[in-house]
XYZ file of C-alpha atoms in Angstrom:
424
model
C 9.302 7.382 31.103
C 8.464 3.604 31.529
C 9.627 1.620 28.336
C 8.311 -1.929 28.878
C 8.406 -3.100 25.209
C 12.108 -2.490 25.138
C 13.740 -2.164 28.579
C 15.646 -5.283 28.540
C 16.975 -5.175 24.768
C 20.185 -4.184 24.291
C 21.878 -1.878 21.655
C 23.209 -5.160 20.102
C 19.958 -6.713 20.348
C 22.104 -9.854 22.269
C 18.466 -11.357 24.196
C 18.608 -12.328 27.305
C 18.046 -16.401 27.620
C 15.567 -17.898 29.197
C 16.872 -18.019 32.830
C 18.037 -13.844 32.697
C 13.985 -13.161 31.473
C 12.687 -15.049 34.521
C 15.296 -13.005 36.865
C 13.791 -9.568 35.464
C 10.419 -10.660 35.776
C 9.843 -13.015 33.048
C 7.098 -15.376 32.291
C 5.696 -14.036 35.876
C 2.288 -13.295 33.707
C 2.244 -16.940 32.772
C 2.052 -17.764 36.039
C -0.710 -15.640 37.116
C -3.246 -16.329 34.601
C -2.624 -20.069 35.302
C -3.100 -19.762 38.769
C -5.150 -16.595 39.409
C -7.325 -15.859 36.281
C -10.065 -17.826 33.782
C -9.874 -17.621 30.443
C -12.504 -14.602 30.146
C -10.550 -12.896 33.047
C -7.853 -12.426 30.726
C -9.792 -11.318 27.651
C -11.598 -8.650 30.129
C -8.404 -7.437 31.092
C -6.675 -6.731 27.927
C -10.192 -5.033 26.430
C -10.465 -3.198 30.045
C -6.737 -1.907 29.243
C -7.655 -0.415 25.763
C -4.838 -2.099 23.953
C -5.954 -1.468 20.383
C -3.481 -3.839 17.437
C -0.388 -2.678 16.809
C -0.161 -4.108 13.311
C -2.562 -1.255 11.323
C -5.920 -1.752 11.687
C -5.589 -0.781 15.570
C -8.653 -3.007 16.983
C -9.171 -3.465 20.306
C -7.689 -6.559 21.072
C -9.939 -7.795 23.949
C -13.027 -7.737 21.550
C -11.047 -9.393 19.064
C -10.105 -11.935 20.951
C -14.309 -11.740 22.445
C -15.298 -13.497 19.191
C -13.806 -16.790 19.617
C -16.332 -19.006 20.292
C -15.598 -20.528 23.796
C -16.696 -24.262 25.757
C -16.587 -27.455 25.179
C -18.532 -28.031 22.223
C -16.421 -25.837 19.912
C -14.124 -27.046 17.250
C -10.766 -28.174 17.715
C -8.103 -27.384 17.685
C -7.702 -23.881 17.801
C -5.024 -21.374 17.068
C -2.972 -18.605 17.771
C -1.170 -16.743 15.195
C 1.663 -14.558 15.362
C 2.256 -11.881 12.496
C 5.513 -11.482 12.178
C 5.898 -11.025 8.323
C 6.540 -7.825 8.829
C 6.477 -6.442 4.861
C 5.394 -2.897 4.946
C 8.009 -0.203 3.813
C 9.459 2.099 5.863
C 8.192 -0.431 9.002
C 11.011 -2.279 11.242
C 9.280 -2.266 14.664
C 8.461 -5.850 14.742
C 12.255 -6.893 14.338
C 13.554 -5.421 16.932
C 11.249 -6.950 19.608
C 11.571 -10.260 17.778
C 16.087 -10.293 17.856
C 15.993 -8.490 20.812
C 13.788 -9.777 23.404
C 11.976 -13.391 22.110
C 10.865 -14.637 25.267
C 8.291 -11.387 25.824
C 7.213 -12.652 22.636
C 6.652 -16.149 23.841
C 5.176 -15.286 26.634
C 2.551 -13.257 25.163
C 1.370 -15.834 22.835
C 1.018 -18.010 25.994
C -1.435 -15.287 27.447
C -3.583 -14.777 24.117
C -3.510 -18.556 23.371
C -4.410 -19.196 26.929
C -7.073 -16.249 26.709
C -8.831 -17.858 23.548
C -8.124 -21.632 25.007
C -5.823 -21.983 21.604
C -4.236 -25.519 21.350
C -1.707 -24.812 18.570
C 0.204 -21.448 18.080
C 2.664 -20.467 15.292
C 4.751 -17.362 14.543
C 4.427 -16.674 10.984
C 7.713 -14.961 10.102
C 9.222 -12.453 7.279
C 11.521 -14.651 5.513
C 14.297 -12.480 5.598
C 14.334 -12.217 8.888
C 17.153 -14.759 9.709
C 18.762 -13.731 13.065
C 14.844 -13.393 14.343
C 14.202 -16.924 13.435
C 17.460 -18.241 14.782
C 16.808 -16.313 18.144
C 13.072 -17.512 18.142
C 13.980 -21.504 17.335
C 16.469 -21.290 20.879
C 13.968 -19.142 22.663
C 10.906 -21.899 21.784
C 13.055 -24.744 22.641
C 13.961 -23.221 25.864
C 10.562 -23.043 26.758
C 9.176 -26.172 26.483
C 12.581 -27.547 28.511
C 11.711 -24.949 30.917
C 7.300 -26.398 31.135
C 6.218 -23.189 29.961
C 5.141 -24.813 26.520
C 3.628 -28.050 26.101
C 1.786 -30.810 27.883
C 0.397 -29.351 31.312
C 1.933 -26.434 31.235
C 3.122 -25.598 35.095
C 0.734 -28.501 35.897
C -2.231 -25.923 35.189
C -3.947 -28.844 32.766
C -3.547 -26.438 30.054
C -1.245 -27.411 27.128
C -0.254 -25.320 24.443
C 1.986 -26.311 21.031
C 3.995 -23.357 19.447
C 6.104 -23.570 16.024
C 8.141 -21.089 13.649
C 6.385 -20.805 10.131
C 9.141 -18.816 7.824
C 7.262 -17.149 4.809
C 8.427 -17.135 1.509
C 8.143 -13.422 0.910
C 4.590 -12.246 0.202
C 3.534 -8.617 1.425
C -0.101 -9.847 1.250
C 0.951 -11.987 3.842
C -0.057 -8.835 5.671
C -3.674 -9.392 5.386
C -4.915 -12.116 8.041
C -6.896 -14.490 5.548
C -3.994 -14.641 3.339
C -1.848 -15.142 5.828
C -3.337 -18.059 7.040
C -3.918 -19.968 3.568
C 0.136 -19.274 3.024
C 0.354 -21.735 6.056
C -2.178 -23.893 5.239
C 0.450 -24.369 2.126
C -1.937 -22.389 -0.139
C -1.472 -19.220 -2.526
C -1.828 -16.180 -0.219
C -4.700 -14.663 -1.498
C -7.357 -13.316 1.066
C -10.716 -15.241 2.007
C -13.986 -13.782 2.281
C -15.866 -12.569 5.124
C -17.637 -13.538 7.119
C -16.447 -16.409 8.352
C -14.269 -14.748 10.049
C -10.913 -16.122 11.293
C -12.602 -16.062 14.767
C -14.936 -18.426 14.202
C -13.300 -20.254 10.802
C -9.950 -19.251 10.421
C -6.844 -22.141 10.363
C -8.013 -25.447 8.883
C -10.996 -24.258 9.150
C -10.844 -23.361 12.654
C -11.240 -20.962 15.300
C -8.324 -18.548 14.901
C -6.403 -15.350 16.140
C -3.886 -13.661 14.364
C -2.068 -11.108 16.469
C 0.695 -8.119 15.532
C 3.928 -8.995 17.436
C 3.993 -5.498 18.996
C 0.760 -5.998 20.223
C 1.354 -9.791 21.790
C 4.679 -8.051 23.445
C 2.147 -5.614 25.493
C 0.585 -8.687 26.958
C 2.719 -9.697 29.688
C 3.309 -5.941 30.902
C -0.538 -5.302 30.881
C -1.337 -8.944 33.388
C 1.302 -8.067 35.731
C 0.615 -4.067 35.816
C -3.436 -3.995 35.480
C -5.103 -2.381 32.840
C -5.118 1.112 34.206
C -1.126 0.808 34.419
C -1.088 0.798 30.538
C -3.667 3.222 30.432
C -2.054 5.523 32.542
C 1.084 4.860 30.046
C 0.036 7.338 27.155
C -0.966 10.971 26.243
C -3.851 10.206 24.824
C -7.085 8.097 24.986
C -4.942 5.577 22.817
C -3.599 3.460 25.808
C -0.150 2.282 25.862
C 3.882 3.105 24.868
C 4.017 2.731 20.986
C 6.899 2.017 19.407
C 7.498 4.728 16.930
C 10.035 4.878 13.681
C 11.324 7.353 11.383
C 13.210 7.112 7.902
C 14.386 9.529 5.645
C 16.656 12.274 4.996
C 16.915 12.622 8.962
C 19.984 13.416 11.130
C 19.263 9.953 13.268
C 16.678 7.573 11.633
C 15.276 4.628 14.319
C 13.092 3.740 15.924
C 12.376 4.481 19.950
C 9.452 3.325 22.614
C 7.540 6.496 23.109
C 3.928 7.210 25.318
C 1.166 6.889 22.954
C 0.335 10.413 21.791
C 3.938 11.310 20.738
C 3.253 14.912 18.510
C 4.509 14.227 14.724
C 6.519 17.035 15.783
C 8.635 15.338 18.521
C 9.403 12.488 17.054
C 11.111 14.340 13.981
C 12.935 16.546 15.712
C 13.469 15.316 19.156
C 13.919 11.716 18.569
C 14.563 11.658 15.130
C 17.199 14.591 15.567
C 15.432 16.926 12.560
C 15.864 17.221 9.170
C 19.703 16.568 7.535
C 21.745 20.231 7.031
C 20.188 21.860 3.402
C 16.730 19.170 3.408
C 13.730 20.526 4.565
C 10.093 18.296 5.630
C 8.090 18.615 2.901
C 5.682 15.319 4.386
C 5.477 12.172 5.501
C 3.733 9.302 5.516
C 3.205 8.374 9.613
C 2.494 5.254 9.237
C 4.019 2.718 6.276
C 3.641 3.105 2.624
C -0.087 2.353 3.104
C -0.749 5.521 4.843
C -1.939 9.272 3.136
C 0.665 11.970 3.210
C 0.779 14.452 6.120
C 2.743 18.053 5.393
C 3.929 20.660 7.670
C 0.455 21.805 9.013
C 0.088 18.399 10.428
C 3.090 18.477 12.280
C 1.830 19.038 15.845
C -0.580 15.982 15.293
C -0.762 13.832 17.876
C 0.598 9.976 16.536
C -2.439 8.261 18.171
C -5.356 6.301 15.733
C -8.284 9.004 15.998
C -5.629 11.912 15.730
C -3.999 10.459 12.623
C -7.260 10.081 11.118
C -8.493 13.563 11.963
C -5.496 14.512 9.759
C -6.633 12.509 7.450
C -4.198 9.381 7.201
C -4.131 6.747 9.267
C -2.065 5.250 12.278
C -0.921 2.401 10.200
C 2.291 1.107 11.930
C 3.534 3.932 13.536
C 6.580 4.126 11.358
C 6.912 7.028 9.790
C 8.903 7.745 6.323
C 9.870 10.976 5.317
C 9.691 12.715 2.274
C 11.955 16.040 1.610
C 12.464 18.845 -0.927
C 15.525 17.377 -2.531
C 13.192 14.187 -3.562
C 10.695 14.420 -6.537
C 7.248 13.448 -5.336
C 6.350 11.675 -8.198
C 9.244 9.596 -8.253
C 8.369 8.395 -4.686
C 5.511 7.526 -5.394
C 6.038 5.609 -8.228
C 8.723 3.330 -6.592
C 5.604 2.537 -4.241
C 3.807 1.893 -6.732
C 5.791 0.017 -8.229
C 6.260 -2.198 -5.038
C 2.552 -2.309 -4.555
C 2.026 -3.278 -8.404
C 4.235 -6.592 -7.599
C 3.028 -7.082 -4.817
C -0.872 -7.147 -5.979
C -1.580 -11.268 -5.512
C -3.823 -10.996 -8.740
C -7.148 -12.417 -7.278
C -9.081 -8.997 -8.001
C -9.299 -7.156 -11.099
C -8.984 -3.694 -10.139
C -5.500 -4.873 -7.873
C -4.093 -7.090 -10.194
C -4.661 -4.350 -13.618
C -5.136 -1.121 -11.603
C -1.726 -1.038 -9.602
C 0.811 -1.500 -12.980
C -1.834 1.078 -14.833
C -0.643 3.564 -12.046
C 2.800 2.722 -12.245
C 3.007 3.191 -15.581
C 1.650 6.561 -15.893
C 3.685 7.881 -12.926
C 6.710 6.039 -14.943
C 5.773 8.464 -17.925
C 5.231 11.405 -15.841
C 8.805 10.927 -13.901
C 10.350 10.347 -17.819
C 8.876 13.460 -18.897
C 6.208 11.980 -21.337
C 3.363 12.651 -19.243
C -0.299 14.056 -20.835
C -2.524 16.190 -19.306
C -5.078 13.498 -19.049
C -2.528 11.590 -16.888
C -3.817 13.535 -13.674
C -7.361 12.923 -14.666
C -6.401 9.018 -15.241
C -4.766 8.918 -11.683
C -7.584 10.570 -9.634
C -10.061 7.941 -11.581
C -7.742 5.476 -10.008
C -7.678 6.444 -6.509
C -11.516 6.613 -6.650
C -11.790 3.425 -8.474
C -9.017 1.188 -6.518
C -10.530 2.648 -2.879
C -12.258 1.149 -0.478
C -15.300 -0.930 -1.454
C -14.271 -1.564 -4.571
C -10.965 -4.417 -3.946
C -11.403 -8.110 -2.364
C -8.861 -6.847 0.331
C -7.040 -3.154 1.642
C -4.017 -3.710 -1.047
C -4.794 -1.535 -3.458
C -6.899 0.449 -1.389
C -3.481 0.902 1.085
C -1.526 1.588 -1.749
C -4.184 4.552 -3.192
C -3.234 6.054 0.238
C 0.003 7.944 -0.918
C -1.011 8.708 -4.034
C -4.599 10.182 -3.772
C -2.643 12.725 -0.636
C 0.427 13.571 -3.444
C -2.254 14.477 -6.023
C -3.795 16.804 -3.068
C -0.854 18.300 -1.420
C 1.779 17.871 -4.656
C -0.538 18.714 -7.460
C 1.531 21.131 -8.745
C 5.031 18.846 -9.021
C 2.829 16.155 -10.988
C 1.993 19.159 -13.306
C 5.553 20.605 -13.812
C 6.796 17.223 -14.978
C 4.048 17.508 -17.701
C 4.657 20.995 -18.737
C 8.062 20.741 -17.998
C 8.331 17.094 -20.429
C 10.475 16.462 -17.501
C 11.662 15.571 -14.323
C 12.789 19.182 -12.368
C 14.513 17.037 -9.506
C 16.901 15.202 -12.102
């Protein structure tokens, strides 16, 4: 089973420096789009290769990337962003690909900034992610010493800037327009659409912003072909995928698996099962944002239109378990409660709706809940949902708990007829 995301980082996530990355093959991709392939060679390729983003919303990347306008007449300069602020519960994939191997990282911003003709590129990190941004300072000065970033890059004509942006600790940092007024120094709150980032995005210019895991695949995909990575998965999802699990399991992680990976599998295979005395009672498959999945879902393929067949979604393909020793309610409320203070406040169904929620499941989990409470919650998860929000916060966060009410119903009653918690 190939493993290209992670085949050179080490248990101790030490990276390998500059000169041991070219030896295994490194920066080899840089080279051949510089030499060998246009601009729209290399957008062709990643869209021919099916590479869909690895951050959530799992677009395909080419066609993404298909929307920046292109010649000489456009705007400058333009940018490539890196989304590294890796916030969403229960999600660590990003930070081991950004400790343990920073140059793959490097050199697939090189491809997509090339790709897009980007002048300026930044990775836009989780703050808390120190060793990362220690790793990624050394790995960006060694590539500019090395001519791989900067003026003329391997005499190609082509020049590229790239900095580290360290966020201050915003999950709505998440969402791309938000994202990109943090660095512009502004309150992250998301923009409308359209413009889109595409065509206005950084300083009002043309923009990408691009998952980590999905920048990683970029290298692998120009030096393999597109049908390589194809040919890399189970499903019609193309690819390896780095998966995750957390919870009450025997060895929580997170492993490089072929796309298509059964829900089943990666709980008991990878994940070694459930701990002695806790048994699966669901999961969310991918981050907090994602609707439950129970036991009938468990031979569900972990690919985007299988996930949503199911009816959750992908997300980030990190998976966090829930088990019959912990109350429903009260996991959902402490993500509600995250979501809640998380909400940046521009909207009024965020900024009101998400501490209404947590407050009722607050009563419920105290044993002072009301029968109306189940009413009041389903009114929320209709009226926070899609449509209705300036941006997929709340929406995300309605995930969890619309999927509780459906497949829990009955522990949100007992803690009202109960007046109390029956876990505590």
């Amino acid at each position: 089973m190939e493993k290209p995301l992670t085949q050179h980082i080490t248990p101790d996530r030490k990276p390998l420096s500059l000169k041991e990355y070219e030896q295994v093959g490194g920066y080899q991709a840089v080279h051949k789009i510089l030499k060998e392939l246009t601009p729209e060679g290399v957008t062709n390729l990643v869209k021919e290769s099916n590479l869909r983003g690895r951050g959530g919303a799992g677009f395909n990347t080419g066609l993404k990337w298909s929307f920046v306008p292109m010649g000489p007449d456009v705007p400058r300069p333009k940018y490539l962003v890196a989304n590294a602020d890796e916030m969403e519960p229960g999600t660590f994939k990003d930070r081991i690909l950004l400790e343990g191997n920073p140059h793959q990282l490097i050199e697939g911003m090189i491809v997509a900034s090339y790709a897009i003709q980007a002048d300026i590129s930044y990775v836009f990190l989780r703050w808390a992610y120190k060793k990362a941004a220690q790793e990624i300072t050394k790995a960006i000065t060694e590539a500019y010493a090395a001519g791989y970033l900067g003026q003329n890059i391997l005499g190609s004509g082509y020049s590229l800037e790239m900095h580290l942006h360290t966020g201050v600790g915003r999950y709505m940092c998440g969402e791309e327009t938000a994202l990109l007024n943090a660095l512009e120094g502004k309150r992250a709150t998301p923009r409308a659409k359209p413009p889109f980032p595409q065509v206005s995005g950084l300083f009002g210019k043309p923009t990408i912003v691009n998952n980590v895991e999905t920048l990683c695949c970029l290298p692998h995909i120009v030096n393999n072909g597109a049908a390589w990575f194809k040919g890399l998965s189970r499903t019609g999802d193309a690819g390896t995928k780095i998966y995750g699990v957390s919870g009450k399991v025997n060895k929580p992680g997170a492993w490089e698996l072929p796309m298509g990976v059964t829900v089943r599998e990666l709980i008991e295979e990878h994940a070694g099962g459930m701990k002695n005395g806790y048994r699966f009672k669901g999961a969310l498959p991918g981050g907090a944002s994602t609707d439950f999945l129970v036991e009938e879902h468990l031979n569900t393929p972990m690919d985007y239109p299988s996930i949503a067949a199911a009816g959750s979604r992908m997300g980030t393909g990190t998976m966090i378990i829930l088990d019959d020793h912990t109350c429903p309610v009260g996991f959902v409320h402490n993500l509600q409660h995250f979501f809640a203070q998380e909400s940046c406040g521009f909207c009024t169904p965020c900024r009101e709706g998400l501490p209404w929620v947590e407050k009722i499941l607050l009563s419920l989990d105290r044993g002072e809940g009301k029968p109306e409470d189940m009413q009041l919650l389903n009114f929320h998860t209709k009226a926070l949902g899609p449509g209705n929000t300036f941006c997929a916060l709340a929406p995300g966060a309605m995930e969890p708990l619309q999927s509780a009410l459906k497949y829990f119903g009955e522990d949100f009653e007992r803690h009202i007829h109960e007046k109390q918690c029956p876990w505590k």
